[in-house]
mmCIF file of C-alpha atoms and ligand atoms in Angstrom:
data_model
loop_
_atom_site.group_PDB
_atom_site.id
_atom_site.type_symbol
_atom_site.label_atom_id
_atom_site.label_comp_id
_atom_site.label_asym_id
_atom_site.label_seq_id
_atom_site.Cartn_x
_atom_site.Cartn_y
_atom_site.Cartn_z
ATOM 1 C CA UNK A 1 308.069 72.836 -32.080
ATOM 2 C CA UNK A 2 305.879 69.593 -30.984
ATOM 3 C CA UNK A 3 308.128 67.604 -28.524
ATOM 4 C CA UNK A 4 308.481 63.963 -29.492
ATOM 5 C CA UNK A 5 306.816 62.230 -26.933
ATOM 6 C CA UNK A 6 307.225 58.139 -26.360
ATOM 7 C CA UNK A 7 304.644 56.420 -23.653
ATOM 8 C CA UNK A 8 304.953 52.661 -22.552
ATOM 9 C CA UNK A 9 302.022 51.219 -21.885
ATOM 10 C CA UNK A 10 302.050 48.140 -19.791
ATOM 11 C CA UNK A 11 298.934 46.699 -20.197
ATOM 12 C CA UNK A 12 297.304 43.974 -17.778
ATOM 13 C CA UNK A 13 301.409 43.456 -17.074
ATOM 14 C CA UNK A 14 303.294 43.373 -14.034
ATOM 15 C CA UNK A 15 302.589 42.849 -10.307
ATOM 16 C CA UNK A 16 303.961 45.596 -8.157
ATOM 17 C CA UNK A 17 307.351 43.911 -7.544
ATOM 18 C CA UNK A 18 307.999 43.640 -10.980
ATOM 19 C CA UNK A 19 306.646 47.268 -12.271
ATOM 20 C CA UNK A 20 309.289 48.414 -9.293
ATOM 21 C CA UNK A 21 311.833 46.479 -10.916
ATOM 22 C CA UNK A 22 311.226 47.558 -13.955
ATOM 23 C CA UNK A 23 311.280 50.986 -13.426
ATOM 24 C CA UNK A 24 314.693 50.416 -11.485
ATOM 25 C CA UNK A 25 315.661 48.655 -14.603
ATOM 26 C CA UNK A 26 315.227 51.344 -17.015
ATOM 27 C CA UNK A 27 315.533 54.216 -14.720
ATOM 28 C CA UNK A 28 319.105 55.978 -15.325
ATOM 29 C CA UNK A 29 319.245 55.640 -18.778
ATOM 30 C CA UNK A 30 315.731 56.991 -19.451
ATOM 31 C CA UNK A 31 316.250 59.758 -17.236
ATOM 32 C CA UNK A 32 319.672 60.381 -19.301
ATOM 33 C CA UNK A 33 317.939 60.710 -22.628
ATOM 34 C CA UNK A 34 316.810 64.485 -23.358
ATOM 35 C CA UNK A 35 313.980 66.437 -26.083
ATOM 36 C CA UNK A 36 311.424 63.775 -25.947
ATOM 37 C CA UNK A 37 309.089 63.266 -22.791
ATOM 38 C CA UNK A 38 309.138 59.674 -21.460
ATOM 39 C CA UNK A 39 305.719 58.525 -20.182
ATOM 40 C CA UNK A 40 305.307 55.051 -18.156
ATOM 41 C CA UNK A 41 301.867 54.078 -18.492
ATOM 42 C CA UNK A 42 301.659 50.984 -15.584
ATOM 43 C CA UNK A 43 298.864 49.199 -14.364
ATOM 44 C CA UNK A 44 296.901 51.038 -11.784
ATOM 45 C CA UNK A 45 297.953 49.350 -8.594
ATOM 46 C CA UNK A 46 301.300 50.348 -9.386
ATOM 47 C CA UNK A 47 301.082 54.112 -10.165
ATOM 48 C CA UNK A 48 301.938 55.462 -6.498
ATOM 49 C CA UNK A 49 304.467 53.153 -5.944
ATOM 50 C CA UNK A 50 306.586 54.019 -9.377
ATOM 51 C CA UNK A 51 305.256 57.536 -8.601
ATOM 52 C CA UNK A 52 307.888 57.547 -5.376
ATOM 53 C CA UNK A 53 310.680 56.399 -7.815
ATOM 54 C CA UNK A 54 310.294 58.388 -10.419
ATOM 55 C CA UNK A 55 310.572 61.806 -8.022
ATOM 56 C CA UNK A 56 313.168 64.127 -9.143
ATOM 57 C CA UNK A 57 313.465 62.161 -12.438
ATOM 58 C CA UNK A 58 312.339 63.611 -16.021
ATOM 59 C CA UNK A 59 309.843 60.759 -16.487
ATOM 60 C CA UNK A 60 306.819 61.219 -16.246
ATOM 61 C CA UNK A 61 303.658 58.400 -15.377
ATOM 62 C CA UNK A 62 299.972 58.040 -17.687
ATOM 63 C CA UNK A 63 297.611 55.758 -16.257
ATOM 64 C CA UNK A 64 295.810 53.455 -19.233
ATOM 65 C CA UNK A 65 291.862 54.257 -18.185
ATOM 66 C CA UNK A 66 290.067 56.554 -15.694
ATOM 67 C CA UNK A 67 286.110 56.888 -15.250
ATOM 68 C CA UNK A 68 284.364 60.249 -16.067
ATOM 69 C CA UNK A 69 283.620 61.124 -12.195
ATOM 70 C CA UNK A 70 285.185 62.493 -9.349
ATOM 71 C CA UNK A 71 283.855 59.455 -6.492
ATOM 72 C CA UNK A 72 280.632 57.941 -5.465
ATOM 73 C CA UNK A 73 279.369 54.772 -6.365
ATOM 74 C CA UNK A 74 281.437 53.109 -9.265
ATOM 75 C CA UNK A 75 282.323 49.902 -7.716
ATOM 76 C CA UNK A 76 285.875 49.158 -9.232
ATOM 77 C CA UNK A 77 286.577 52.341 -11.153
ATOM 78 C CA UNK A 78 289.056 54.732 -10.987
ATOM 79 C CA UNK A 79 288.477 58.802 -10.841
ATOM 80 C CA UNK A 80 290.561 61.745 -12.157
ATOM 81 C CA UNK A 81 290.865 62.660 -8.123
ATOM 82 C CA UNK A 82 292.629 59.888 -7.347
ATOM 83 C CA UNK A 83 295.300 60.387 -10.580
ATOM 84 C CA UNK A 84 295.921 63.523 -10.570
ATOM 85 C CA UNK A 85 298.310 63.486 -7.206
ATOM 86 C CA UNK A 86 300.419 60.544 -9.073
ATOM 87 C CA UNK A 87 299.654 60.952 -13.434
ATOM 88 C CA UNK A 88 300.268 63.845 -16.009
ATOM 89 C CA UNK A 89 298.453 61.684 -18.729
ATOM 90 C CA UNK A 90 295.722 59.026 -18.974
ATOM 91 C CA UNK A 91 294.976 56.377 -22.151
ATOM 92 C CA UNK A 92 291.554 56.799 -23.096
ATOM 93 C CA UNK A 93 289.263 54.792 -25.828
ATOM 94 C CA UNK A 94 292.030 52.113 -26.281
ATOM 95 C CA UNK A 95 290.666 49.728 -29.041
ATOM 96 C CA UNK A 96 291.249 46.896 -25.568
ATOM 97 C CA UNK A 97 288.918 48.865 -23.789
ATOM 98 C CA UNK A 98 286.474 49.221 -26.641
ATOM 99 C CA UNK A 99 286.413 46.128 -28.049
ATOM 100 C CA UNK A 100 286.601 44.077 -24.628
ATOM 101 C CA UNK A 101 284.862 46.306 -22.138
ATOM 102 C CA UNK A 102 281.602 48.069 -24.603
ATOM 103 C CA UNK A 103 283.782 51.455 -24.019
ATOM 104 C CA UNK A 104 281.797 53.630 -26.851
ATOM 105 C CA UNK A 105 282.671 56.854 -28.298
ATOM 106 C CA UNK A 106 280.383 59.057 -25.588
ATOM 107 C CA UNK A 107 281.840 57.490 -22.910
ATOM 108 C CA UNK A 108 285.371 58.192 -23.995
ATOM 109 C CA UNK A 109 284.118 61.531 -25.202
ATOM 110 C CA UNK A 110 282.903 62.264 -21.354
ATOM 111 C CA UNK A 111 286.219 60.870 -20.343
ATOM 112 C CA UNK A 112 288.404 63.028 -22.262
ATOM 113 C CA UNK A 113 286.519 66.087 -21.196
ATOM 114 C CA UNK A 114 286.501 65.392 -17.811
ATOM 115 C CA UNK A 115 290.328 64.417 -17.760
ATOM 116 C CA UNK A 116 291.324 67.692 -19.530
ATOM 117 C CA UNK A 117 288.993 69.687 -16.755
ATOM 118 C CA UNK A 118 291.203 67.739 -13.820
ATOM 119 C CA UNK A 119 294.588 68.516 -15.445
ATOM 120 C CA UNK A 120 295.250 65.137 -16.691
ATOM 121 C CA UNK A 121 296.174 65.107 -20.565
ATOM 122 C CA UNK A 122 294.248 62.741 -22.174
ATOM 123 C CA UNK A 123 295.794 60.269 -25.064
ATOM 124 C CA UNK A 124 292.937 59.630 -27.301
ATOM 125 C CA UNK A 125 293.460 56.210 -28.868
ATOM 126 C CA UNK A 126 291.336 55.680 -32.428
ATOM 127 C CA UNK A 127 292.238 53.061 -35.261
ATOM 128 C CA UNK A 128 290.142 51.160 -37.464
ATOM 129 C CA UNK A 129 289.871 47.270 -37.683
ATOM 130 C CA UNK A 130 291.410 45.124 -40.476
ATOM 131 C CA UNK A 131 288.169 44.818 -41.810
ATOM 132 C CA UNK A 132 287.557 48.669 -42.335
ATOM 133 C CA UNK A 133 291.074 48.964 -43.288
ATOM 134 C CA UNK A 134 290.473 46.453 -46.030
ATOM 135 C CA UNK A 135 287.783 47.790 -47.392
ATOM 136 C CA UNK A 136 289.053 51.226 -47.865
ATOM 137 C CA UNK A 137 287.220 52.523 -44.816
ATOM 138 C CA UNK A 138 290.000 53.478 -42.468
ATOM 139 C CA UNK A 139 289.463 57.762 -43.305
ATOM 140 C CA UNK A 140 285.616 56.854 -42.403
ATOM 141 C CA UNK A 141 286.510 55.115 -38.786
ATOM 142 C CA UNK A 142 289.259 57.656 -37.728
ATOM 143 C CA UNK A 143 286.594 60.659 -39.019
ATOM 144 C CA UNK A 144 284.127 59.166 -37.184
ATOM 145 C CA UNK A 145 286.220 58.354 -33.255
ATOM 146 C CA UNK A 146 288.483 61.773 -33.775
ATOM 147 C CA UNK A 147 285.035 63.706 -34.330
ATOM 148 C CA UNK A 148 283.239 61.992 -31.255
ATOM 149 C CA UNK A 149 285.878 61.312 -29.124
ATOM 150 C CA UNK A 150 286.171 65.425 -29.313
ATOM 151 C CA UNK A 151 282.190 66.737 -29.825
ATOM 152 C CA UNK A 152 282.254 69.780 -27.344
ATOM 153 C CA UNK A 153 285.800 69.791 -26.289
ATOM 154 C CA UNK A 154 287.613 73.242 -26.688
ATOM 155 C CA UNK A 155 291.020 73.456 -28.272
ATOM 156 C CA UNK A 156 293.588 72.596 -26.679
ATOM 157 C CA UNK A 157 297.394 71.472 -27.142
ATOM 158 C CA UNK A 158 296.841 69.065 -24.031
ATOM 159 C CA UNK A 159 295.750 66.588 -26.109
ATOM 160 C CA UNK A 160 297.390 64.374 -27.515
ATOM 161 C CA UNK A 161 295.937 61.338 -29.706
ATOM 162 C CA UNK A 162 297.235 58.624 -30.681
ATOM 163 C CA UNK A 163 296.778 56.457 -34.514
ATOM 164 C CA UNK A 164 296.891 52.753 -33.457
ATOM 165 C CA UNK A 165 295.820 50.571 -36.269
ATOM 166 C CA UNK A 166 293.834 47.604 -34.804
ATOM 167 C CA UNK A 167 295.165 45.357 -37.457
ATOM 168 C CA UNK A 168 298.896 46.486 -36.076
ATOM 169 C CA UNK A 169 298.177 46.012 -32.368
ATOM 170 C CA UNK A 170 300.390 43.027 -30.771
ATOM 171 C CA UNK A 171 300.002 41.210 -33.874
ATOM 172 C CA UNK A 172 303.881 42.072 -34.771
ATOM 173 C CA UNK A 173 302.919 43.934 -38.481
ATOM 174 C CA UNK A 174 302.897 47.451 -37.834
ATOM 175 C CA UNK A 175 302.039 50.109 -40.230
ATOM 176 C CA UNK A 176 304.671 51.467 -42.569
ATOM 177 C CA UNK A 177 305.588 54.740 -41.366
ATOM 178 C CA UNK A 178 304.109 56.586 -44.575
ATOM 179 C CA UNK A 179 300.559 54.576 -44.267
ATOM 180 C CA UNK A 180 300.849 55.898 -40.606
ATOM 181 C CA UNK A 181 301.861 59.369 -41.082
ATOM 182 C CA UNK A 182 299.023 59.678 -44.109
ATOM 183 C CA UNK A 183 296.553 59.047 -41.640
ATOM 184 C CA UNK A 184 297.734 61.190 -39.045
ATOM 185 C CA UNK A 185 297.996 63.729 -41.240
ATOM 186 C CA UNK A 186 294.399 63.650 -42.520
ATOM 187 C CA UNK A 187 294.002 63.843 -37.973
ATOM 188 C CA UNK A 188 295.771 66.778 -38.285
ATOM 189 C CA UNK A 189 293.686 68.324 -40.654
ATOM 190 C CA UNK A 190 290.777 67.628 -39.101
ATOM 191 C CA UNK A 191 291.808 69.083 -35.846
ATOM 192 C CA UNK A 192 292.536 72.745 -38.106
ATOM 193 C CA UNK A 193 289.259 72.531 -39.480
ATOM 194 C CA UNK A 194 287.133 71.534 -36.413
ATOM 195 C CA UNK A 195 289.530 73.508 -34.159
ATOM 196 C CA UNK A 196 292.308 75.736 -35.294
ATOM 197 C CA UNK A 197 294.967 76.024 -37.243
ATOM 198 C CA UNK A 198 297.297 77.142 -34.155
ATOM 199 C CA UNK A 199 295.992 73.993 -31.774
ATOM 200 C CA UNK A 200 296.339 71.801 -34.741
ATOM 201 C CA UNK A 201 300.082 72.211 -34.980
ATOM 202 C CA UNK A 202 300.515 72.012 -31.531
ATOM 203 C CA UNK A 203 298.903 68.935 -30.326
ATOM 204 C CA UNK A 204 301.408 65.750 -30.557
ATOM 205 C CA UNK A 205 300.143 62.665 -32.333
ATOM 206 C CA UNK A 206 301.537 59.536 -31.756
ATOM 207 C CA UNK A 207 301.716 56.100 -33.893
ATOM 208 C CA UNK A 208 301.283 53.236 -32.115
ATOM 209 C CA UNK A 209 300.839 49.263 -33.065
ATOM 210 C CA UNK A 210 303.888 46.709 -32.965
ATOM 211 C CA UNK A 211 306.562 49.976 -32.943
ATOM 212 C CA UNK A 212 310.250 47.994 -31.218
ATOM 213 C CA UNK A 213 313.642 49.364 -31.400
ATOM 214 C CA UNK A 214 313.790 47.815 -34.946
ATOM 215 C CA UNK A 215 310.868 49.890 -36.783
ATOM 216 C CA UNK A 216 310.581 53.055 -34.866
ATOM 217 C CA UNK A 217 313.080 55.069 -36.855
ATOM 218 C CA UNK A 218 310.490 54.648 -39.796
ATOM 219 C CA UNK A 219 307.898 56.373 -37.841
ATOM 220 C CA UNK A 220 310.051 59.020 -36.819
ATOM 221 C CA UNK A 221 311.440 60.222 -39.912
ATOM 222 C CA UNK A 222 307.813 61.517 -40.450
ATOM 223 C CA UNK A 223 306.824 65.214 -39.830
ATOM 224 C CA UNK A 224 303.294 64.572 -38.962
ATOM 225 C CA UNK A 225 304.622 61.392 -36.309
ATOM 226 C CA UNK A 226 305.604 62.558 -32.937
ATOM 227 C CA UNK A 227 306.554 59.908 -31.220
ATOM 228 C CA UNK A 228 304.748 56.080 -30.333
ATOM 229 C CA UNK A 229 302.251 54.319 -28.063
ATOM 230 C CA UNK A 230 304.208 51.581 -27.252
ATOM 231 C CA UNK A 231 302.554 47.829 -25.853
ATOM 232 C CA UNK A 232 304.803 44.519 -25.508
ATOM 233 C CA UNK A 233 308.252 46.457 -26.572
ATOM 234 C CA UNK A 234 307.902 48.877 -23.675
ATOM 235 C CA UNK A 235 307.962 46.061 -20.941
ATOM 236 C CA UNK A 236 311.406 45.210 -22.738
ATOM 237 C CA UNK A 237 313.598 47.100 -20.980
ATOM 238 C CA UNK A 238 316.479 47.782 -23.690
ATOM 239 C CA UNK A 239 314.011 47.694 -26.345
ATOM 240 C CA UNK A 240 312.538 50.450 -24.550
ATOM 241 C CA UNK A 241 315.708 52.377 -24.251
ATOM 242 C CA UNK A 242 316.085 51.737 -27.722
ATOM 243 C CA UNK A 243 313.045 53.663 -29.220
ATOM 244 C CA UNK A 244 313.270 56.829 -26.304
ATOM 245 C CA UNK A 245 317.390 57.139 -27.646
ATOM 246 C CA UNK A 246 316.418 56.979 -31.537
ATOM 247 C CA UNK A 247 313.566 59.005 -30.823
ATOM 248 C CA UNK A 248 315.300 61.554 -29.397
ATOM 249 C CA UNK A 249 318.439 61.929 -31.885
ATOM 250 C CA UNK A 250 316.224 61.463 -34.702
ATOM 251 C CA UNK A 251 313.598 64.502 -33.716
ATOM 252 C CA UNK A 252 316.650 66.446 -32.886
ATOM 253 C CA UNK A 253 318.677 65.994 -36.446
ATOM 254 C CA UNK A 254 315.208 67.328 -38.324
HETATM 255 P P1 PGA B 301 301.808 46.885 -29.142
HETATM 256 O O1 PGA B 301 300.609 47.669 -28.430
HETATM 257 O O2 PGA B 301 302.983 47.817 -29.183
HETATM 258 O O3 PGA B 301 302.060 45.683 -28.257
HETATM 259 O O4 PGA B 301 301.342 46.503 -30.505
HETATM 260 C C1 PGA B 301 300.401 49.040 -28.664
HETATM 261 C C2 PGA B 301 299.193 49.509 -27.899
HETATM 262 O O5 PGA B 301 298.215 48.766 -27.779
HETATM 263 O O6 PGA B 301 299.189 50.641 -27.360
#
């Protein structure tokens, strides 16, 4: 019913040469691989340029931030406008951008509304730190970014959010795929009650943190997992190959 959905995002990675070579790279096989949607999430200087490649392909491009206008004077930011012609989906509230760049949960709120109103589909990124998770507060954090990352937004099965664990991110110790799917399960549950039931089933949630070729299968097994946010193994290219093809045979054999 959901379909599995697997996004690569590049991070602060690649100059334009090598984002084209990537893409080249991976292209073909990617393309090959059917029932999950592919999403390349490159850095922004890069997006019209893979854009152009990716024509006529079934892979589609995210962008990893946007700002919450249209134009005017944001020296160095990025508007929906500008995306829209070359992204289906934008990153927003990545733990990166919170941590490192004071990105709080109204701004991403603003963000998410304002990408859903341009036709971008937002990926809402929440996960707590190993300090909350330690202390038993992970249910707490994710209440707390799912419920303001969303105040005011109307349902809607363009969403889609992703679970990344702070604790998980490039540190090489992901969850375990039941610890994962518990919490985005309780996500789920929180979309039926503040939502509906209907938009609840509908919108994909992802897990993301240290997924490779090696661990994804555990995620996948999981009903309430559809698919990963993936950082360093989606600059790999086989790697990369690796957790689109399991993804999609292992969705398909539920
Ligand atoms: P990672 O990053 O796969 O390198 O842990 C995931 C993310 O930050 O989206």
């Amino acid at each position: 019913m959901r379909k599995p959905l697997i996004a690569g995002n590049w991070k602060m990675n690649t100059k334009l040469e090598e984002a084209e070579r990537l893409v080249r790279d991976m292209l073909a096989e990617l393309d090959s691989i059917g029932n999950v949607e592919k999403v390349l999430c490159p850095p922004f200087i890069s997006l019209a340029a893979i854009n152009k490649l990716i024509k006529g392909t079934s892979i589609e491009l995210g962008a990893q931030n946007m700002y919450s206008e249209d134009k005017g004077a944001y020296t160095g930011e990025i508007s929906p406008l500008m995306l829209i012609d070359l992204c289906d989906f934008v990153i927003l509230g990545h733990s990166e951008r919170r941590q490192y760049f004071a990105e709080i949960d109204e701004m991403i709120n603003k963000k998410i509304g304002k990408a859903l109103e341009s036709g971008l589909k937002p990926i809402l990124c929440v996960g707590e730190s190993l300090e909350d998770n330690e202390a038993g507060r992970t249910e707490e954090k994710i209440t707390s970014q799912v419920n303001a990352g969303l105040a005011g937004i109307s349902p809607t099965s363009q969403l889609v959010i992703a679970y990344e664990p702070i604790w998980a991110i490039g540190t090489g110790k992901a969850a375990t795929g039941k610890q994962a799917n518990a919490t985005i399960s309780l996500i789920r549950s929180m979309l039926a009650n503040t939502w509906n039931q209907e938009t609840a089933k509908a919108v994909r949630i992802l897990y993301g943190g240290s997924v490779t070729g090696s661990n994804i299968a555990e995620f996948i097994v999981e009903p309430d997992i559809d698919g990963a946010l993936v950082g360093g193994a989606s600059l790999k290219t086989d790697d990369f190959i690796s957790i689109v093809r399991q993804t999609a045979n292992l969705k398909a054999a539920r």
